[in-house]
Short mmCIF file of C-alpha atoms in Angstrom, two decimals:
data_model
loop_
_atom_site.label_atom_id
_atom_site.label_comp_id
_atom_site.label_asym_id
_atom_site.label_seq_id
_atom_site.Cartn_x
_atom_site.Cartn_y
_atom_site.Cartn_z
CA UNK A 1 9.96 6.23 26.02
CA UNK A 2 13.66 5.57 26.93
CA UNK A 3 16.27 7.65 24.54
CA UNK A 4 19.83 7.94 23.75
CA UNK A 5 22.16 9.41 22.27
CA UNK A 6 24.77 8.06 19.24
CA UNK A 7 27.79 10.37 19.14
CA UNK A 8 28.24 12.92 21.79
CA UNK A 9 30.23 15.13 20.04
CA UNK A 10 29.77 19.02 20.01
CA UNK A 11 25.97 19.03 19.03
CA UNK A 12 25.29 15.46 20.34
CA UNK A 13 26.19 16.86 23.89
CA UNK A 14 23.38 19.17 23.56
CA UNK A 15 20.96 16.71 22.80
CA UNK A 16 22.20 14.49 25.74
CA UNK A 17 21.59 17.57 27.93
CA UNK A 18 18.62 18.84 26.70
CA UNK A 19 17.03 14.82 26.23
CA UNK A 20 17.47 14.22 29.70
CA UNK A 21 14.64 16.70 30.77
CA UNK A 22 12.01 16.32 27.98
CA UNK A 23 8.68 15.09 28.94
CA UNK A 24 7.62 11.94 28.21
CA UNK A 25 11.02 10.93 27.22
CA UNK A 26 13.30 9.05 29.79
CA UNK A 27 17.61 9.33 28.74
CA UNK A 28 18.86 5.97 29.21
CA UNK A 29 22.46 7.32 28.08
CA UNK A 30 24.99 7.83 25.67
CA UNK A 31 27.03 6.08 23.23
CA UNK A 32 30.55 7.35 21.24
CA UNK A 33 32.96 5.43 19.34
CA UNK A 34 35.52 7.56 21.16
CA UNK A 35 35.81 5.65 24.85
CA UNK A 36 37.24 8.63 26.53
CA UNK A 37 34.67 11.43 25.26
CA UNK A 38 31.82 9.13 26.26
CA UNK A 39 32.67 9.17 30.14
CA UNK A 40 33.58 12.03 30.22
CA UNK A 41 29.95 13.29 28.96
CA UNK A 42 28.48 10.64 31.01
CA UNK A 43 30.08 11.44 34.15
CA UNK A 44 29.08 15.72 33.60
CA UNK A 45 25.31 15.42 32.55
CA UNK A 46 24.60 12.50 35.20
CA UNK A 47 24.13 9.56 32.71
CA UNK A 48 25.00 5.96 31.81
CA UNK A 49 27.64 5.31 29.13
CA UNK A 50 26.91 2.73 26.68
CA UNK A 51 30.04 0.54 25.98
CA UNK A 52 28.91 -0.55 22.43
CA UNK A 53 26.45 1.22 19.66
CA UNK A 54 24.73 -2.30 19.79
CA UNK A 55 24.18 -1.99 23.83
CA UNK A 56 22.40 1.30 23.47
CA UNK A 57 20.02 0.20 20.69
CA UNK A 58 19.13 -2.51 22.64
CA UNK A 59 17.89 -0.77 25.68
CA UNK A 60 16.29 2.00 24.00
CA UNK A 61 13.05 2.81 22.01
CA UNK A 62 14.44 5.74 20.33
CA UNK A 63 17.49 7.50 19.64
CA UNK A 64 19.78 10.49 18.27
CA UNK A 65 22.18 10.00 15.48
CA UNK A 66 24.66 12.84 15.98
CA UNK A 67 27.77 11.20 14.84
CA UNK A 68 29.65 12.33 11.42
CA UNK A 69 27.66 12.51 8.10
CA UNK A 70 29.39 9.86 6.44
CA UNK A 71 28.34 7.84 9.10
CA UNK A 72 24.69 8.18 9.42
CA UNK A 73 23.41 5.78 7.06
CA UNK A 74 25.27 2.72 8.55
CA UNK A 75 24.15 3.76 12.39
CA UNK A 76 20.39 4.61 11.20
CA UNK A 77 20.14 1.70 9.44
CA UNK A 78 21.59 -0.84 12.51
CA UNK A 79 19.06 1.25 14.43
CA UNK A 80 16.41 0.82 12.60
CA UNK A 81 17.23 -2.62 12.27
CA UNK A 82 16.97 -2.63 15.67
CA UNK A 83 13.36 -1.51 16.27
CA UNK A 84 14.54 2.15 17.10
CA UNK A 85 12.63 5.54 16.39
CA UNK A 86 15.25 8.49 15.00
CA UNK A 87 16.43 11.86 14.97
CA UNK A 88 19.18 12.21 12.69
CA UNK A 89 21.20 15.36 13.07
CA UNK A 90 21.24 17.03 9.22
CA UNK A 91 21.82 16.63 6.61
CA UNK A 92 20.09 12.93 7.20
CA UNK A 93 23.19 11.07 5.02
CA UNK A 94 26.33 11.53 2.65
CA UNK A 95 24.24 10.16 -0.28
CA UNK A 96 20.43 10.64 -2.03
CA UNK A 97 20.81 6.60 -2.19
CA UNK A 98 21.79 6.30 1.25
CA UNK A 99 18.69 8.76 2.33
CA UNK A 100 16.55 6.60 0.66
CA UNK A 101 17.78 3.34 2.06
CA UNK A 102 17.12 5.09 5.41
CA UNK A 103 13.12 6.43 4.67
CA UNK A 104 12.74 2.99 2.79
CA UNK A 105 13.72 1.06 5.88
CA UNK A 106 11.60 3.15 8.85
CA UNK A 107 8.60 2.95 6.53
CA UNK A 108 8.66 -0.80 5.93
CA UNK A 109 9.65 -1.09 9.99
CA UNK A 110 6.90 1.68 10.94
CA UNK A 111 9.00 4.04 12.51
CA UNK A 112 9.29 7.40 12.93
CA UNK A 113 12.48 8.68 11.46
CA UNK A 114 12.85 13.17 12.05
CA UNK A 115 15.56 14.96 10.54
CA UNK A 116 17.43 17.53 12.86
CA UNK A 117 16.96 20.69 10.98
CA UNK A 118 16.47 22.78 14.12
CA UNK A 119 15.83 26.07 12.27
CA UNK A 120 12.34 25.03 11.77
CA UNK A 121 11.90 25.76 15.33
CA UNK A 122 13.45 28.61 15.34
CA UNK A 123 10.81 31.45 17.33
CA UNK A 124 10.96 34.25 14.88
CA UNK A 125 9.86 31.70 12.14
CA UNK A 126 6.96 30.47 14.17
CA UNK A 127 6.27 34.08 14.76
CA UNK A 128 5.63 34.80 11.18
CA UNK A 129 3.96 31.68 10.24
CA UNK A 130 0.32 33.28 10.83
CA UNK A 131 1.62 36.07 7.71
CA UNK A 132 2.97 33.99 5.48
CA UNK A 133 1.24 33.92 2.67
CA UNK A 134 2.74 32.01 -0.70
CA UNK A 135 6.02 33.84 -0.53
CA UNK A 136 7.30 34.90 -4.07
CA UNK A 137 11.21 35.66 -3.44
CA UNK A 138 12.84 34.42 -0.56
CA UNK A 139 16.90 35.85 0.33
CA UNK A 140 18.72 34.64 3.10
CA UNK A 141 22.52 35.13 4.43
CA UNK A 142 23.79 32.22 6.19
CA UNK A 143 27.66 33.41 7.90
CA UNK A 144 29.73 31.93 10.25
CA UNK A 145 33.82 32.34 11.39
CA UNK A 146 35.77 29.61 10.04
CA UNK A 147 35.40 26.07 12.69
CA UNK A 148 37.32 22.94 11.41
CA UNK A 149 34.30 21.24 12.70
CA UNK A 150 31.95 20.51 10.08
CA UNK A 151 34.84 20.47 7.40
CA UNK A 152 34.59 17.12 6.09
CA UNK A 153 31.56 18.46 4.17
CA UNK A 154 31.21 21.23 1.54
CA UNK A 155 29.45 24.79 3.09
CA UNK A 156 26.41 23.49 1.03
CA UNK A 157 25.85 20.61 3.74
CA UNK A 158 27.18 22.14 6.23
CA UNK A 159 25.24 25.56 6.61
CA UNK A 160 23.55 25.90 3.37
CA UNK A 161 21.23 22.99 3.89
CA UNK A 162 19.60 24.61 6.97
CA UNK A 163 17.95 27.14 4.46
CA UNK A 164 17.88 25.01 1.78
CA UNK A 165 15.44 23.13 4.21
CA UNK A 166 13.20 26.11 5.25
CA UNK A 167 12.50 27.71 1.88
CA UNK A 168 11.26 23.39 0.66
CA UNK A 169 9.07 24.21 3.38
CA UNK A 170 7.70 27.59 3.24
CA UNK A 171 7.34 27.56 -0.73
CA UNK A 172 5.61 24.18 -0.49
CA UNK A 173 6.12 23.16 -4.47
CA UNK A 174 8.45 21.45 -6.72
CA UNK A 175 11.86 22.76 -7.42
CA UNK A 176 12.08 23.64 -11.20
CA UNK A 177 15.76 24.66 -11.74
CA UNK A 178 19.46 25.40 -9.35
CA UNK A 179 22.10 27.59 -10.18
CA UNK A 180 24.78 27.95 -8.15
CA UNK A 181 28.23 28.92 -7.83
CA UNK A 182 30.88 28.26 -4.97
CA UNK A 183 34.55 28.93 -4.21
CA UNK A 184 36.82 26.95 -1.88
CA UNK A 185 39.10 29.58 0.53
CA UNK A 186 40.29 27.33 3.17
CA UNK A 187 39.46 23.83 2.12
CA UNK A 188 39.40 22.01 -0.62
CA UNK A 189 35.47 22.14 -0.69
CA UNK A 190 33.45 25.21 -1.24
CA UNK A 191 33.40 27.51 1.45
CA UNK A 192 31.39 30.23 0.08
CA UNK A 193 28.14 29.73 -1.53
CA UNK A 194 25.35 31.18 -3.31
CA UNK A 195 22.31 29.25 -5.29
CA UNK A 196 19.46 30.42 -6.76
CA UNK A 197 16.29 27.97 -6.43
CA UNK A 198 13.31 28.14 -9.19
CA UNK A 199 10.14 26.67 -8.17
CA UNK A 200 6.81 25.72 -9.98
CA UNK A 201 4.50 28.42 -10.14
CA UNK A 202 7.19 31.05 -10.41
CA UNK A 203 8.77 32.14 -6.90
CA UNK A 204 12.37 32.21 -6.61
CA UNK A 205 14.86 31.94 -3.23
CA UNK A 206 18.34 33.49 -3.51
CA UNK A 207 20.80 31.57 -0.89
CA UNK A 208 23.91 32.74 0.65
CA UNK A 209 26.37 30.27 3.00
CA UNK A 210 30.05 31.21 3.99
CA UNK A 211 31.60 29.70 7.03
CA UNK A 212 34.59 32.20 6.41
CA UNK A 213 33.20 35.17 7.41
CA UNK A 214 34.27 37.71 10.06
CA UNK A 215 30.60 37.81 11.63
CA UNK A 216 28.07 35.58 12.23
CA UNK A 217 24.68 35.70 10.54
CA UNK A 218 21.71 34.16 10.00
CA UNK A 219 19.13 36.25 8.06
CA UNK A 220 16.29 35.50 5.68
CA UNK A 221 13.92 37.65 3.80
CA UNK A 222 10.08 37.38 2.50
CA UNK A 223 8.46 39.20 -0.50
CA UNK A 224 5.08 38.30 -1.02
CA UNK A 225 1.89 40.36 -2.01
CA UNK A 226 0.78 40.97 0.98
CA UNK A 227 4.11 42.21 2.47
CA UNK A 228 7.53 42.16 3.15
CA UNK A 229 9.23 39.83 6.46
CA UNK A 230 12.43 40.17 7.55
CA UNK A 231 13.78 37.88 10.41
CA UNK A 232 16.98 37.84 12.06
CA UNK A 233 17.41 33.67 13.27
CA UNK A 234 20.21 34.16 15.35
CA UNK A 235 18.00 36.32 17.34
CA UNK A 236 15.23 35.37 17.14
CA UNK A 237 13.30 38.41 16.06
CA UNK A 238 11.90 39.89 13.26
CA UNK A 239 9.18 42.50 11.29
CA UNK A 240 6.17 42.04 8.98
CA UNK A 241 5.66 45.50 7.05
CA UNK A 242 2.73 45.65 4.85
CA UNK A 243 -0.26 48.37 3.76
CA UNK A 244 -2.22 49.27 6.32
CA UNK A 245 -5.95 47.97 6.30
CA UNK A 246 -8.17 50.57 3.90
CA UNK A 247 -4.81 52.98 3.26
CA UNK A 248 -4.61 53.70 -0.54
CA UNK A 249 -1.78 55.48 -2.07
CA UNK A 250 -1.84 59.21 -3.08
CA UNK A 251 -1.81 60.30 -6.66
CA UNK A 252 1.67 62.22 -7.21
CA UNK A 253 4.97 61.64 -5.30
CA UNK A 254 5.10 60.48 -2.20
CA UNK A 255 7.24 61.87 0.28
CA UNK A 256 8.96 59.24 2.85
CA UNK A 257 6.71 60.60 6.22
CA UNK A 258 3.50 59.73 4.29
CA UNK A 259 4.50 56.28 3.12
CA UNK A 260 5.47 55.13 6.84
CA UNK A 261 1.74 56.45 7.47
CA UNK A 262 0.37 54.39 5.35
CA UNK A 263 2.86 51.00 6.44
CA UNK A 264 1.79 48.91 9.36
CA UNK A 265 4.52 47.36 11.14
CA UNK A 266 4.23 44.34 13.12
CA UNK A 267 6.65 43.51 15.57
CA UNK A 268 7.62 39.52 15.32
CA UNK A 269 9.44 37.38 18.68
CA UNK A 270 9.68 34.08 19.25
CA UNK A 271 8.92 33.03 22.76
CA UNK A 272 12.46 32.56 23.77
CA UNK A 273 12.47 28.58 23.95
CA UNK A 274 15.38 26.98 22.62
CA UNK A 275 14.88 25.72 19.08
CA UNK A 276 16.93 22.37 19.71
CA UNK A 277 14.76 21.71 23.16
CA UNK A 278 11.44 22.43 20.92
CA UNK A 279 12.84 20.14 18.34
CA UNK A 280 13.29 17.45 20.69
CA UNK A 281 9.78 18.01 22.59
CA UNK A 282 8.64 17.42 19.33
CA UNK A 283 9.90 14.55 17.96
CA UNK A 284 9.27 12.81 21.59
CA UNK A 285 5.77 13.62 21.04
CA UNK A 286 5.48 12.49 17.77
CA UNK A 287 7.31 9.12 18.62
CA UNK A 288 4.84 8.83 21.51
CA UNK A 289 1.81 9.46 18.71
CA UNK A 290 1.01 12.04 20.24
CA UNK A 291 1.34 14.67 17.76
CA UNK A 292 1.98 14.40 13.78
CA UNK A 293 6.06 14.37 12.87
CA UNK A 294 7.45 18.45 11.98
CA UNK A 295 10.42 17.67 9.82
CA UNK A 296 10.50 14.18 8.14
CA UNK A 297 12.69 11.77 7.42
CA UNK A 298 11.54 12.29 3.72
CA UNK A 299 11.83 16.30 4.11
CA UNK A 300 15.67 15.44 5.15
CA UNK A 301 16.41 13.36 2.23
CA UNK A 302 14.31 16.54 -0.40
CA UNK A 303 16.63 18.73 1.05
CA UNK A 304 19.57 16.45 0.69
CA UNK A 305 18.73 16.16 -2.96
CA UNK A 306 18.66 19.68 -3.81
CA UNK A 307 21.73 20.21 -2.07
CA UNK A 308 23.36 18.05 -3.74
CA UNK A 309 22.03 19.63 -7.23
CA UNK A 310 24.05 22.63 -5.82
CA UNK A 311 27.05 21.01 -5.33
CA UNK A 312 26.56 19.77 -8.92
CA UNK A 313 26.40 23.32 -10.44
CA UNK A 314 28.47 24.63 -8.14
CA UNK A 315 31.23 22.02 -9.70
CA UNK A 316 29.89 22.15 -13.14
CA UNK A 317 30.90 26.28 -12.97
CA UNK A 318 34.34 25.76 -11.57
CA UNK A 319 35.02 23.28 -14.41
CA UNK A 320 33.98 25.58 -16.89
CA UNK A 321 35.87 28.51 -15.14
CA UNK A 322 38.88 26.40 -15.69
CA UNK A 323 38.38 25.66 -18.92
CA UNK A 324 38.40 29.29 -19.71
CA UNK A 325 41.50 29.82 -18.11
CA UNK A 326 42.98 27.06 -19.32
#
């Protein structure tokens, strides 16, 4: 299967890196509107540079999209187009319309179109998969330092949508209602973030985003009846407590020494392989057929759409702020 790579800026480098040793997958090169950023790529990782976008899809079977968001839609759809298996970096496209064009198109062409929302391969999530067990409230605390790159979206798209994705996916049922609320510091888009994400049947996630934070973190939380998770991404780590097996609960109060007797902790690690080479191993495989597709074109444009419902009520409380102040 020969691969490239469209747009080799900060994350597409990685892919170029990491593509070039992935079994079963053979890097034919790179492409990126900007002449001088795609030699210079080219000439460090030891592959060809693509003079045109058109060149590339040409002499490829498959590709990454990793240039800017606004961007995808008309680069996915050439490919596509073109005969050309995806990965599109997240989220998969500015628009919901422009998503669908893009799952409309591969499915009419046959192809496999993935969506690059790498913290599905993240190890302390695959860790806890074998305890997860209908989660009812999910919490998690997206933060990063403030990095122009990225800007050109709202922190919704930008870092929200990463969790926005997992908690589609771990829930497994329709969204019932958003709230959110956002406030721009730096830019003129929101910067800081929380929504709060009904879902049929009655469990609830509670998501937190800020890329102006002081310290970087990237923490979610699982309630369900048969325990509690926590799991720190960034790490890569993370604990299951529940009730041990047979333990029942005194009558009377309970000091804090005979609780922990009767709470089982289980220790949760991922196996240390990086989540963007897994991702990649993964969609080469499923490209190849030889192994069913982990995140979807389709799962990219669900989590687009409730994104963008967030961005809707995150707008729909400013006005209203300002119309109280006003």
């Amino acid at each position: 299967m020969k691969a490239g790579v469209l747009g080799v800026g900060s994350l597409g480098y990685h892919h170029a890196r990491i593509l070039r040793e992935v079994p079963g997958a053979e890097m034919a090169g790179v492409y990126d509107d900007d002449a001088a950023r795609r030699e210079k790529v080219a000439a460090e990782l030891g592959v060809h540079a693509f003079r045109s976008r058109d060149e590339l899809l040409e002499a490829v079977d498959a590709a990454v999209i990793a240039v800017p968001t606004t961007a995808h839609a008309e680069v996915a759809l050439a490919a596509i187009d073109a005969g050309v298996h995806l990965l599109i970096e997240k989220p998969i496209a500015h628009t919901l319309a422009e998503a669908e064009a893009i799952v409309d198109a591969a499915a009419a062409r046959k192809l496999v179109v993935a969506t690059g929302h790498v913290e599905r391969f993240n190890g302390a999530l695959r860790a806890c998969e074998p305890y997860l067990e209908d989660p009812r409230f999910i919490e998690s605390h997206r933060l990063a330092p403030f990095n122009p790159r990225g800007t050109d979206v709202a922190v919704v798209l930008d870092l929200m949508i990463h969790d926005i994705d997992l908690v589609l996916s771990l829930v497994g049922r329709g969204v019932e209602g958003v709230d959110a609320v956002g406030v721009p510091v730096l830019t003129p888009g929101a910067d800081i973030a929380n929504a709060r994400i009904s879902f049929d049947g009655g469990a609830v996630a509670n998501i937190t985003a800020s890329r102006v934070s002081f310290e970087r973190m990237r923490k979610i939380r699982f309630f369900q009846n048969s325990g509690y998770m926590s799991l720190d991404l960034a790490a890569g780590t993370g604990e299951f407590l529940r009730l041990k097996p047979g333990a029942k609960l005194p009558e009377g109060e309970v000091g804090v020494a005979a609780l922990l007797g009767l709470v089982e902790r289980i220790e949760l690690k991922g196996d240390g392989a990086e989540p963007l080479r897994a991702e990649l191993e993964a969609w080469v495989r499923a490209v190849r057929g030889e192994a069913p597709l982990v995140v979807s074109g389709e799962d990219g444009r669900d989590a687009l759409a409730v994104a963008l419902r967030i961005m809707e009520r995150i707008e729909q409380h400013a006005a209203a702020g300002m119309a109280v102040r006003g």
